[in-house]
């Protein structure tokens, strides 16, 4: 396992806040002496062109994120990053399953960007993912909310002890964020 190799996992790079934050975080980490991989279930979306050329893009070519368990597991076995940072609830569930399947020592960090209690979606995914989160999330090495409200809401909605979810605010401030 390479101690200077960090991978980030997302379904794709469409117009969402988590996607933009991840690209900005990758840009901010370039000055560190670390190998960065951006692992995508499908290498699509407008933010793809904004990923720095120094970041290796790994296209799992899975299409839908639910089909990425096996390809992500293979990636973890073959590349053995020291950490996998996953964003978005449905991708986080897949990341936990893939890491369990891979049986690697890669540390798994799940980042949650939204409050579960505010979700009004009628999509099937919105109904299936929260129970899976309750079962899979405790298997991660760290669970992070991007704000105190997100962290506390996640603990409350999933029945976790207070303090189980750490809050780490989006760390990269650039001119696009300020504009």
CSV table of N, CA and C in Angstrom, one decimal:
chain,number,residue,atom,x,y,z
A,1,UNK,N,0.9,-1.2,0.0
A,1,UNK,CA,0.0,0.0,0.0
A,1,UNK,C,0.9,1.2,0.0
A,2,UNK,N,0.7,2.1,-1.0
A,2,UNK,CA,1.4,3.3,-1.1
A,2,UNK,C,0.9,4.4,-0.1
A,3,UNK,N,1.7,4.9,0.8
A,3,UNK,CA,1.2,5.8,1.8
A,3,UNK,C,1.0,7.2,1.2
A,4,UNK,N,1.4,7.4,0.0
A,4,UNK,CA,1.3,8.7,-0.6
A,4,UNK,C,0.3,8.7,-1.8
A,5,UNK,N,-0.7,7.8,-1.7
A,5,UNK,CA,-1.6,7.6,-2.9
A,5,UNK,C,-3.0,7.7,-2.3
A,6,UNK,N,-3.8,8.7,-2.8
A,6,UNK,CA,-5.1,8.9,-2.3
A,6,UNK,C,-6.1,8.9,-3.5
A,7,UNK,N,-7.1,8.1,-3.4
A,7,UNK,CA,-8.1,8.0,-4.5
A,7,UNK,C,-9.4,8.6,-4.0
A,8,UNK,N,-10.1,9.3,-4.9
A,8,UNK,CA,-11.4,9.9,-4.7
A,8,UNK,C,-12.4,9.2,-5.6
A,9,UNK,N,-13.6,8.9,-5.0
A,9,UNK,CA,-14.6,8.1,-5.8
A,9,UNK,C,-15.9,8.9,-5.9
A,10,UNK,N,-16.4,9.0,-7.1
A,10,UNK,CA,-17.7,9.6,-7.4
A,10,UNK,C,-18.4,8.8,-8.5
A,11,UNK,N,-19.7,9.0,-8.6
A,11,UNK,CA,-20.4,8.3,-9.8
A,11,UNK,C,-19.9,8.9,-11.1
A,12,UNK,N,-19.8,10.2,-11.2
A,12,UNK,CA,-19.5,10.9,-12.4
A,12,UNK,C,-19.2,12.4,-12.0
A,13,UNK,N,-18.9,13.3,-13.0
A,13,UNK,CA,-18.6,14.7,-12.7
A,13,UNK,C,-19.7,15.6,-13.3
A,14,UNK,N,-20.9,15.4,-12.9
A,14,UNK,CA,-22.0,16.2,-13.4
A,14,UNK,C,-22.1,17.5,-12.5
A,15,UNK,N,-23.0,18.4,-12.8
A,15,UNK,CA,-23.1,19.7,-12.2
A,15,UNK,C,-23.6,19.7,-10.7
A,16,UNK,N,-22.9,19.0,-9.9
A,16,UNK,CA,-23.3,19.0,-8.5
A,16,UNK,C,-22.2,19.7,-7.6
A,17,UNK,N,-22.7,20.0,-6.4
A,17,UNK,CA,-21.7,20.6,-5.4
A,17,UNK,C,-20.6,19.7,-5.0
A,18,UNK,N,-20.9,18.4,-4.8
A,18,UNK,CA,-19.9,17.4,-4.3
A,18,UNK,C,-18.9,17.2,-5.4
A,19,UNK,N,-19.3,17.2,-6.7
A,19,UNK,CA,-18.4,17.1,-7.8
A,19,UNK,C,-17.5,18.3,-7.9
A,20,UNK,N,-18.0,19.5,-7.8
A,20,UNK,CA,-17.2,20.7,-7.8
A,20,UNK,C,-16.2,20.7,-6.7
A,21,UNK,N,-16.7,20.4,-5.5
A,21,UNK,CA,-15.8,20.4,-4.3
A,21,UNK,C,-14.7,19.4,-4.5
A,22,UNK,N,-15.0,18.2,-5.0
A,22,UNK,CA,-13.9,17.2,-5.2
A,22,UNK,C,-12.9,17.7,-6.2
A,23,UNK,N,-13.3,18.3,-7.3
A,23,UNK,CA,-12.3,18.9,-8.3
A,23,UNK,C,-11.5,20.0,-7.7
A,24,UNK,N,-12.1,20.8,-6.9
A,24,UNK,CA,-11.4,21.9,-6.2
A,24,UNK,C,-10.4,21.3,-5.2
A,25,UNK,N,-10.8,20.3,-4.5
A,25,UNK,CA,-9.9,19.6,-3.5
A,25,UNK,C,-8.7,19.0,-4.2
A,26,UNK,N,-9.0,18.3,-5.3
A,26,UNK,CA,-7.9,17.8,-6.1
A,26,UNK,C,-6.9,18.8,-6.5
A,27,UNK,N,-7.4,20.0,-7.0
A,27,UNK,CA,-6.5,21.1,-7.4
A,27,UNK,C,-5.7,21.6,-6.2
A,28,UNK,N,-6.4,21.7,-5.0
A,28,UNK,CA,-5.7,22.1,-3.8
A,28,UNK,C,-4.6,21.2,-3.3
A,29,UNK,N,-4.8,19.9,-3.6
A,29,UNK,CA,-3.9,18.9,-3.1
A,29,UNK,C,-2.7,18.7,-4.0
A,30,UNK,N,-2.6,19.3,-5.2
A,30,UNK,CA,-1.6,19.1,-6.1
A,30,UNK,C,-0.2,19.5,-5.5
A,31,UNK,N,-0.2,20.5,-4.7
A,31,UNK,CA,1.1,20.9,-4.1
A,31,UNK,C,1.7,19.9,-3.1
A,32,UNK,N,0.9,19.0,-2.6
A,32,UNK,CA,1.3,18.0,-1.7
A,32,UNK,C,2.0,16.9,-2.5
A,33,UNK,N,2.9,16.2,-1.8
A,33,UNK,CA,3.7,15.1,-2.5
A,33,UNK,C,2.9,13.9,-2.4
A,34,UNK,N,1.8,13.8,-3.2
A,34,UNK,CA,0.9,12.6,-3.1
A,34,UNK,C,0.4,12.3,-4.5
A,35,UNK,N,0.2,11.0,-4.8
A,35,UNK,CA,-0.4,10.6,-6.0
A,35,UNK,C,-1.9,10.6,-5.9
A,36,UNK,N,-2.6,11.3,-6.8
A,36,UNK,CA,-4.0,11.4,-6.7
A,36,UNK,C,-4.7,10.7,-7.9
A,37,UNK,N,-5.7,9.9,-7.5
A,37,UNK,CA,-6.6,9.3,-8.5
A,37,UNK,C,-8.0,9.8,-8.3
A,38,UNK,N,-8.7,10.0,-9.4
A,38,UNK,CA,-10.1,10.3,-9.4
A,38,UNK,C,-10.8,9.1,-10.1
A,39,UNK,N,-11.4,8.3,-9.3
A,39,UNK,CA,-12.1,7.0,-9.7
A,39,UNK,C,-13.6,7.3,-9.9
A,40,UNK,N,-14.0,7.1,-11.2
A,40,UNK,CA,-15.4,7.5,-11.5
A,40,UNK,C,-16.1,6.2,-12.0
A,41,UNK,N,-17.3,6.0,-11.6
A,41,UNK,CA,-18.2,4.9,-12.1
A,41,UNK,C,-18.3,5.1,-13.6
A,42,UNK,N,-18.4,6.3,-14.0
A,42,UNK,CA,-18.5,6.7,-15.4
A,42,UNK,C,-17.9,8.0,-15.6
A,43,UNK,N,-16.9,8.1,-16.5
A,43,UNK,CA,-16.1,9.3,-16.7
A,43,UNK,C,-16.9,10.3,-17.6
A,44,UNK,N,-17.9,10.9,-17.1
A,44,UNK,CA,-18.8,11.8,-17.8
A,44,UNK,C,-19.0,13.1,-17.0
A,45,UNK,N,-19.4,14.1,-17.7
A,45,UNK,CA,-19.8,15.3,-17.0
A,45,UNK,C,-19.0,16.5,-17.3
A,46,UNK,N,-19.5,17.7,-17.1
A,46,UNK,CA,-18.8,18.9,-17.5
A,46,UNK,C,-17.6,19.2,-16.6
A,47,UNK,N,-17.5,18.7,-15.4
A,47,UNK,CA,-16.3,19.0,-14.6
A,47,UNK,C,-15.1,18.1,-15.0
A,48,UNK,N,-15.3,17.2,-15.9
A,48,UNK,CA,-14.2,16.3,-16.3
A,48,UNK,C,-13.1,17.1,-16.9
A,49,UNK,N,-13.4,18.1,-17.7
A,49,UNK,CA,-12.4,19.0,-18.3
A,49,UNK,C,-11.6,19.8,-17.3
A,50,UNK,N,-12.1,20.0,-16.1
A,50,UNK,CA,-11.5,20.8,-15.1
A,50,UNK,C,-10.6,20.0,-14.1
A,51,UNK,N,-10.5,18.7,-14.3
A,51,UNK,CA,-9.6,17.9,-13.5
A,51,UNK,C,-8.2,18.2,-13.9
A,52,UNK,N,-7.3,18.5,-13.0
A,52,UNK,CA,-5.9,18.8,-13.4
A,52,UNK,C,-5.3,17.6,-14.1
A,53,UNK,N,-4.4,17.8,-15.1
A,53,UNK,CA,-3.8,16.7,-15.8
A,53,UNK,C,-2.9,15.8,-14.9
A,54,UNK,N,-2.5,16.4,-13.8
A,54,UNK,CA,-1.6,15.6,-12.9
A,54,UNK,C,-2.4,14.5,-12.1
A,55,UNK,N,-3.7,14.6,-12.1
A,55,UNK,CA,-4.6,13.7,-11.5
A,55,UNK,C,-5.0,12.6,-12.5
A,56,UNK,N,-4.7,11.3,-12.1
A,56,UNK,CA,-5.1,10.2,-12.9
A,56,UNK,C,-6.6,9.9,-12.8
A,57,UNK,N,-7.2,10.0,-13.9
A,57,UNK,CA,-8.7,9.6,-14.0
A,57,UNK,C,-8.8,8.2,-14.3
A,58,UNK,N,-9.5,7.5,-13.4
A,58,UNK,CA,-9.8,6.0,-13.6
A,58,UNK,C,-11.3,5.9,-13.9
A,59,UNK,N,-11.5,5.5,-15.1
A,59,UNK,CA,-12.9,5.3,-15.6
A,59,UNK,C,-13.3,3.8,-15.4
A,60,UNK,N,-14.1,3.5,-14.4
A,60,UNK,CA,-14.6,2.1,-14.2
A,60,UNK,C,-15.5,1.7,-15.3
A,61,UNK,N,-16.0,2.6,-16.1
A,61,UNK,CA,-16.9,2.3,-17.2
A,61,UNK,C,-18.1,1.4,-16.7
A,62,UNK,N,-18.6,1.7,-15.6
A,62,UNK,CA,-19.7,0.9,-15.0
A,62,UNK,C,-21.1,1.4,-15.4
A,63,UNK,N,-21.1,2.7,-15.9
A,63,UNK,CA,-22.4,3.3,-16.2
A,63,UNK,C,-23.0,3.8,-14.9
A,64,UNK,N,-23.9,3.0,-14.4
A,64,UNK,CA,-24.5,3.3,-13.1
A,64,UNK,C,-23.6,3.0,-12.0
A,65,UNK,N,-23.7,3.8,-10.9
A,65,UNK,CA,-22.8,3.5,-9.8
A,65,UNK,C,-23.0,2.2,-9.1
A,66,UNK,N,-24.2,1.7,-9.1
A,66,UNK,CA,-24.6,0.4,-8.5
A,66,UNK,C,-23.8,-0.8,-9.2
A,67,UNK,N,-23.4,-0.6,-10.4
A,67,UNK,CA,-22.6,-1.6,-11.2
A,67,UNK,C,-21.1,-1.4,-10.9
A,68,UNK,N,-20.7,-0.5,-10.1
A,68,UNK,CA,-19.3,-0.3,-9.9
A,68,UNK,C,-18.6,-1.1,-8.8
A,69,UNK,N,-19.4,-1.9,-8.1
A,69,UNK,CA,-18.8,-2.6,-6.9
A,69,UNK,C,-17.6,-3.5,-7.3
A,70,UNK,N,-17.8,-4.3,-8.3
A,70,UNK,CA,-16.7,-5.2,-8.8
A,70,UNK,C,-15.6,-4.4,-9.3
A,71,UNK,N,-15.8,-3.5,-10.3
A,71,UNK,CA,-14.7,-2.7,-10.8
A,71,UNK,C,-13.9,-1.9,-9.8
A,72,UNK,N,-14.7,-1.3,-8.8
A,72,UNK,CA,-14.0,-0.6,-7.7
A,72,UNK,C,-13.2,-1.5,-6.8
A,73,UNK,N,-13.7,-2.7,-6.6
A,73,UNK,CA,-13.0,-3.6,-5.8
A,73,UNK,C,-11.7,-4.0,-6.5
A,74,UNK,N,-11.8,-4.3,-7.8
A,74,UNK,CA,-10.5,-4.6,-8.5
A,74,UNK,C,-9.5,-3.5,-8.5
A,75,UNK,N,-10.1,-2.2,-8.7
A,75,UNK,CA,-9.2,-1.1,-8.6
A,75,UNK,C,-8.4,-1.0,-7.2
A,76,UNK,N,-9.1,-1.3,-6.1
A,76,UNK,CA,-8.5,-1.2,-4.8
A,76,UNK,C,-7.5,-2.3,-4.7
A,77,UNK,N,-7.8,-3.5,-5.2
A,77,UNK,CA,-6.8,-4.6,-5.1
A,77,UNK,C,-5.6,-4.3,-5.9
A,78,UNK,N,-5.7,-3.8,-7.1
A,78,UNK,CA,-4.6,-3.6,-8.0
A,78,UNK,C,-3.8,-2.4,-7.6
A,79,UNK,N,-4.4,-1.3,-7.1
A,79,UNK,CA,-3.7,0.0,-6.9
A,79,UNK,C,-3.4,0.2,-5.5
A,80,UNK,N,-4.1,-0.3,-4.5
A,80,UNK,CA,-3.9,-0.2,-3.1
A,80,UNK,C,-3.6,1.2,-2.6
A,81,UNK,N,-4.5,2.1,-2.9
A,81,UNK,CA,-4.2,3.5,-2.3
A,81,UNK,C,-4.3,3.4,-0.8
A,82,UNK,N,-3.6,4.4,-0.1
A,82,UNK,CA,-3.7,4.4,1.3
A,82,UNK,C,-5.1,4.8,1.8
A,83,UNK,N,-5.8,5.6,1.0
A,83,UNK,CA,-7.1,6.0,1.4
A,83,UNK,C,-8.0,6.2,0.1
A,84,UNK,N,-9.3,5.9,0.3
A,84,UNK,CA,-10.3,6.1,-0.7
A,84,UNK,C,-11.3,7.0,0.0
A,85,UNK,N,-11.5,8.2,-0.7
A,85,UNK,CA,-12.5,9.2,-0.2
A,85,UNK,C,-13.7,9.2,-1.1
A,86,UNK,N,-14.8,8.8,-0.6
A,86,UNK,CA,-16.0,8.6,-1.4
A,86,UNK,C,-17.0,9.7,-1.1
A,87,UNK,N,-17.7,10.2,-2.1
A,87,UNK,CA,-18.7,11.3,-1.9
A,87,UNK,C,-20.0,10.8,-2.4
A,88,UNK,N,-21.1,11.3,-1.8
A,88,UNK,CA,-22.5,11.0,-2.1
A,88,UNK,C,-22.9,9.7,-1.6
A,89,UNK,N,-24.1,9.7,-1.0
A,89,UNK,CA,-24.6,8.5,-0.2
A,89,UNK,C,-24.6,7.2,-1.0
A,90,UNK,N,-25.2,7.2,-2.2
A,90,UNK,CA,-25.3,6.0,-2.9
A,90,UNK,C,-23.9,5.5,-3.3
A,91,UNK,N,-23.0,6.4,-3.7
A,91,UNK,CA,-21.6,6.0,-4.0
A,91,UNK,C,-20.9,5.5,-2.8
A,92,UNK,N,-21.2,6.1,-1.6
A,92,UNK,CA,-20.5,5.7,-0.4
A,92,UNK,C,-20.9,4.3,0.0
A,93,UNK,N,-22.1,3.9,-0.2
A,93,UNK,CA,-22.6,2.5,0.1
A,93,UNK,C,-21.8,1.5,-0.8
A,94,UNK,N,-21.7,1.9,-2.1
A,94,UNK,CA,-20.9,1.1,-3.1
A,94,UNK,C,-19.5,1.0,-2.7
A,95,UNK,N,-18.9,2.1,-2.2
A,95,UNK,CA,-17.5,2.1,-1.8
A,95,UNK,C,-17.2,1.2,-0.6
A,96,UNK,N,-18.1,1.2,0.3
A,96,UNK,CA,-18.0,0.2,1.5
A,96,UNK,C,-18.0,-1.2,1.0
A,97,UNK,N,-19.0,-1.5,0.2
A,97,UNK,CA,-19.1,-2.9,-0.4
A,97,UNK,C,-17.9,-3.3,-1.1
A,98,UNK,N,-17.4,-2.4,-2.0
A,98,UNK,CA,-16.2,-2.7,-2.8
A,98,UNK,C,-15.0,-2.9,-1.9
A,99,UNK,N,-14.8,-2.1,-0.9
A,99,UNK,CA,-13.7,-2.3,0.0
A,99,UNK,C,-13.7,-3.6,0.8
A,100,UNK,N,-14.9,-4.0,1.2
A,100,UNK,CA,-15.1,-5.2,1.9
A,100,UNK,C,-14.8,-6.4,1.0
A,101,UNK,N,-15.2,-6.3,-0.2
A,101,UNK,CA,-14.9,-7.3,-1.2
A,101,UNK,C,-13.4,-7.4,-1.6
A,102,UNK,N,-12.8,-6.3,-1.6
A,102,UNK,CA,-11.3,-6.2,-2.0
A,102,UNK,C,-10.4,-6.7,-0.9
A,103,UNK,N,-10.9,-6.6,0.4
A,103,UNK,CA,-10.1,-7.0,1.5
A,103,UNK,C,-8.7,-6.3,1.5
A,104,UNK,N,-8.7,-5.0,1.3
A,104,UNK,CA,-7.4,-4.3,1.4
A,104,UNK,C,-7.4,-3.5,2.7
A,105,UNK,N,-6.2,-2.9,3.0
A,105,UNK,CA,-6.1,-2.1,4.2
A,105,UNK,C,-6.3,-0.6,3.9
A,106,UNK,N,-6.8,-0.3,2.7
A,106,UNK,CA,-7.1,1.0,2.3
A,106,UNK,C,-8.1,1.6,3.3
A,107,UNK,N,-7.8,2.8,3.8
A,107,UNK,CA,-8.7,3.5,4.7
A,107,UNK,C,-9.8,4.1,3.9
A,108,UNK,N,-11.0,4.0,4.4
A,108,UNK,CA,-12.2,4.5,3.7
A,108,UNK,C,-12.8,5.6,4.4
A,109,UNK,N,-12.9,6.7,3.7
A,109,UNK,CA,-13.6,8.0,4.3
A,109,UNK,C,-14.8,8.3,3.4
A,110,UNK,N,-15.9,8.3,4.1
A,110,UNK,CA,-17.2,8.6,3.4
A,110,UNK,C,-17.6,10.1,3.7
A,111,UNK,N,-17.9,10.8,2.7
A,111,UNK,CA,-18.2,12.2,2.9
A,111,UNK,C,-19.7,12.4,2.5
A,112,UNK,N,-20.4,13.0,3.4
A,112,UNK,CA,-21.8,13.3,3.1
A,112,UNK,C,-22.0,14.8,3.0
A,113,UNK,N,-22.7,15.1,1.9
A,113,UNK,CA,-22.9,16.6,1.6
A,113,UNK,C,-24.3,17.1,1.9
A,114,UNK,N,-25.3,16.2,2.1
A,114,UNK,CA,-26.7,16.6,2.3
A,114,UNK,C,-27.3,16.0,3.5
A,115,UNK,N,-28.3,16.7,4.0
A,115,UNK,CA,-29.0,16.2,5.2
A,115,UNK,C,-30.1,15.1,4.7
A,116,UNK,N,-30.2,14.0,5.4
A,116,UNK,CA,-31.2,13.0,5.0
A,116,UNK,C,-32.6,13.5,5.4
A,117,UNK,N,-32.7,14.2,6.5
A,117,UNK,CA,-34.0,14.6,6.9
A,117,UNK,C,-34.7,15.6,5.9
A,118,UNK,N,-33.9,16.3,5.1
A,118,UNK,CA,-34.5,17.3,4.2
A,118,UNK,C,-34.9,16.7,2.8
A,119,UNK,N,-34.5,15.4,2.6
A,119,UNK,CA,-34.8,14.8,1.3
A,119,UNK,C,-36.2,14.5,1.2
A,120,UNK,N,-36.8,15.0,0.1
A,120,UNK,CA,-38.2,14.8,-0.2
A,120,UNK,C,-38.4,13.9,-1.5
A,121,UNK,N,-37.3,13.4,-2.0
A,121,UNK,CA,-37.3,12.7,-3.2
A,121,UNK,C,-38.1,11.4,-3.2
A,122,UNK,N,-38.8,11.2,-4.2
A,122,UNK,CA,-39.6,10.0,-4.3
A,122,UNK,C,-38.9,8.9,-5.2
A,123,UNK,N,-37.7,9.2,-5.6
A,123,UNK,CA,-36.9,8.2,-6.3
A,123,UNK,C,-36.7,6.9,-5.5
A,124,UNK,N,-36.7,5.8,-6.2
A,124,UNK,CA,-36.4,4.5,-5.5
A,124,UNK,C,-35.1,4.6,-4.7
A,125,UNK,N,-34.1,5.2,-5.3
A,125,UNK,CA,-32.8,5.3,-4.6
A,125,UNK,C,-32.9,6.0,-3.3
A,126,UNK,N,-33.8,7.1,-3.2
A,126,UNK,CA,-33.9,7.8,-2.0
A,126,UNK,C,-34.6,7.0,-0.9
A,127,UNK,N,-35.3,6.0,-1.3
A,127,UNK,CA,-35.9,5.1,-0.3
A,127,UNK,C,-35.0,3.9,0.1
A,128,UNK,N,-34.2,3.4,-0.8
A,128,UNK,CA,-33.4,2.3,-0.6
A,128,UNK,C,-32.0,2.6,0.1
A,129,UNK,N,-31.5,3.8,-0.2
A,129,UNK,CA,-30.1,4.1,0.3
A,129,UNK,C,-30.1,4.3,1.8
A,130,UNK,N,-31.0,5.1,2.4
A,130,UNK,CA,-30.8,5.3,3.9
A,130,UNK,C,-30.7,4.0,4.7
A,131,UNK,N,-31.5,3.0,4.5
A,131,UNK,CA,-31.3,1.8,5.3
A,131,UNK,C,-29.9,1.1,5.0
A,132,UNK,N,-29.5,1.2,3.8
A,132,UNK,CA,-28.2,0.7,3.5
A,132,UNK,C,-27.1,1.5,4.1
A,133,UNK,N,-27.3,2.8,4.2
A,133,UNK,CA,-26.3,3.7,4.9
A,133,UNK,C,-26.1,3.2,6.4
A,134,UNK,N,-27.3,3.0,7.0
A,134,UNK,CA,-27.3,2.6,8.4
A,134,UNK,C,-26.4,1.3,8.6
A,135,UNK,N,-26.5,0.4,7.7
A,135,UNK,CA,-25.8,-0.8,7.8
A,135,UNK,C,-24.3,-0.7,7.3
A,136,UNK,N,-24.0,0.0,6.2
A,136,UNK,CA,-22.7,0.1,5.6
A,136,UNK,C,-21.8,1.1,6.3
A,137,UNK,N,-22.3,2.3,6.6
A,137,UNK,CA,-21.5,3.4,7.0
A,137,UNK,C,-20.6,3.1,8.2
A,138,UNK,N,-21.1,2.4,9.2
A,138,UNK,CA,-20.3,2.1,10.4
A,138,UNK,C,-19.0,1.3,10.0
A,139,UNK,N,-19.0,0.7,8.8
A,139,UNK,CA,-17.8,-0.1,8.4
A,139,UNK,C,-16.7,0.8,7.8
A,140,UNK,N,-17.0,2.1,7.6
A,140,UNK,CA,-15.9,3.0,7.1
A,140,UNK,C,-15.0,3.4,8.3
A,141,UNK,N,-13.8,3.8,7.9
A,141,UNK,CA,-12.8,4.3,8.9
A,141,UNK,C,-13.2,5.7,9.4
A,142,UNK,N,-13.8,6.5,8.6
A,142,UNK,CA,-14.3,7.8,9.0
A,142,UNK,C,-15.5,8.2,8.2
A,143,UNK,N,-16.4,8.9,8.9
A,143,UNK,CA,-17.6,9.4,8.2
A,143,UNK,C,-17.5,10.9,8.5
A,144,UNK,N,-17.7,11.7,7.4
A,144,UNK,CA,-17.5,13.1,7.4
A,144,UNK,C,-18.8,13.8,6.9
A,145,UNK,N,-19.2,14.8,7.6
A,145,UNK,CA,-20.3,15.7,7.1
A,145,UNK,C,-19.6,17.0,6.7
A,146,UNK,N,-20.1,17.7,5.7
A,146,UNK,CA,-19.4,18.9,5.3
A,146,UNK,C,-19.8,20.1,6.1
A,147,UNK,N,-20.7,19.9,7.1
A,147,UNK,CA,-21.1,21.0,8.0
A,147,UNK,C,-21.5,20.3,9.3
A,148,UNK,N,-21.6,21.1,10.4
A,148,UNK,CA,-22.1,20.5,11.6
A,148,UNK,C,-23.5,20.0,11.5
A,149,UNK,N,-24.4,20.8,10.7
A,149,UNK,CA,-25.8,20.4,10.5
A,149,UNK,C,-25.9,19.0,9.8
A,150,UNK,N,-25.1,18.8,8.8
A,150,UNK,CA,-25.1,17.6,8.0
A,150,UNK,C,-24.6,16.4,8.9
A,151,UNK,N,-23.5,16.7,9.7
A,151,UNK,CA,-23.0,15.6,10.6
A,151,UNK,C,-24.0,15.2,11.7
A,152,UNK,N,-24.7,16.2,12.3
A,152,UNK,CA,-25.6,15.9,13.4
A,152,UNK,C,-26.9,15.2,12.8
A,153,UNK,N,-27.3,15.7,11.6
A,153,UNK,CA,-28.5,15.1,11.0
A,153,UNK,C,-28.2,13.6,10.6
A,154,UNK,N,-27.1,13.4,10.1
A,154,UNK,CA,-26.7,12.0,9.7
A,154,UNK,C,-26.7,11.1,11.0
A,155,UNK,N,-26.1,11.6,12.1
A,155,UNK,CA,-26.1,10.8,13.3
A,155,UNK,C,-27.6,10.5,13.8
A,156,UNK,N,-28.4,11.6,13.7
A,156,UNK,CA,-29.8,11.4,14.2
A,156,UNK,C,-30.6,10.5,13.3
A,157,UNK,N,-30.5,10.7,12.0
A,157,UNK,CA,-31.3,9.9,11.1
A,157,UNK,C,-30.9,8.4,11.0
A,158,UNK,N,-29.6,8.1,11.2
A,158,UNK,CA,-29.1,6.8,11.1
A,158,UNK,C,-28.9,6.1,12.5
A,159,UNK,N,-29.2,6.9,13.6
A,159,UNK,CA,-29.1,6.3,14.9
A,159,UNK,C,-27.6,6.1,15.4
A,160,UNK,N,-26.7,6.9,14.9
A,160,UNK,CA,-25.3,6.8,15.4
A,160,UNK,C,-25.1,7.7,16.6
A,161,UNK,N,-24.1,7.3,17.4
A,161,UNK,CA,-23.8,8.1,18.6
A,161,UNK,C,-23.3,9.5,18.2
A,162,UNK,N,-23.6,10.5,19.0
A,162,UNK,CA,-23.1,11.8,18.7
A,162,UNK,C,-21.6,11.8,18.7
A,163,UNK,N,-21.0,12.4,17.7
A,163,UNK,CA,-19.6,12.5,17.5
A,163,UNK,C,-19.1,11.4,16.5
A,164,UNK,N,-19.9,10.5,16.1
A,164,UNK,CA,-19.5,9.4,15.2
A,164,UNK,C,-19.2,10.0,13.8
A,165,UNK,N,-19.9,11.1,13.4
A,165,UNK,CA,-19.7,11.8,12.2
A,165,UNK,C,-19.0,13.1,12.5
A,166,UNK,N,-17.8,13.2,11.9
A,166,UNK,CA,-17.0,14.4,12.0
A,166,UNK,C,-17.4,15.4,11.0
A,167,UNK,N,-17.3,16.7,11.4
A,167,UNK,CA,-17.5,17.7,10.4
A,167,UNK,C,-16.2,18.3,9.9
A,168,UNK,N,-16.1,18.3,8.6
A,168,UNK,CA,-14.9,19.0,8.0
A,168,UNK,C,-15.5,19.9,6.9
A,169,UNK,N,-15.3,21.1,7.0
A,169,UNK,CA,-15.9,22.1,6.1
A,169,UNK,C,-15.1,22.0,4.8
A,170,UNK,N,-15.8,22.3,3.7
A,170,UNK,CA,-15.1,22.3,2.4
A,170,UNK,C,-13.9,23.1,2.4
A,171,UNK,N,-12.7,22.6,2.2
A,171,UNK,CA,-11.4,23.2,2.6
A,171,UNK,C,-10.8,24.2,1.5
A,172,UNK,N,-11.3,24.1,0.3
A,172,UNK,CA,-10.6,24.9,-0.7
A,172,UNK,C,-11.4,26.1,-1.1
A,173,UNK,N,-10.9,27.3,-0.8
A,173,UNK,CA,-11.6,28.5,-1.2
A,173,UNK,C,-10.8,29.1,-2.4
A,174,UNK,N,-11.5,29.3,-3.5
A,174,UNK,CA,-10.9,29.9,-4.7
A,174,UNK,C,-11.8,31.0,-5.2
A,175,UNK,N,-11.3,31.6,-6.3
A,175,UNK,CA,-12.1,32.7,-6.8
A,175,UNK,C,-13.5,32.3,-7.3
A,176,UNK,N,-13.6,31.1,-7.8
A,176,UNK,CA,-15.0,30.7,-8.3
A,176,UNK,C,-15.9,30.6,-7.1
A,177,UNK,N,-15.5,30.1,-6.0
A,177,UNK,CA,-16.3,30.0,-4.8
A,177,UNK,C,-16.8,31.4,-4.3
A,178,UNK,N,-15.9,32.3,-4.3
A,178,UNK,CA,-16.1,33.7,-3.8
A,178,UNK,C,-17.0,34.5,-4.8
A,179,UNK,N,-16.9,34.2,-6.1
A,179,UNK,CA,-17.7,34.9,-7.1
A,179,UNK,C,-19.2,34.7,-7.0
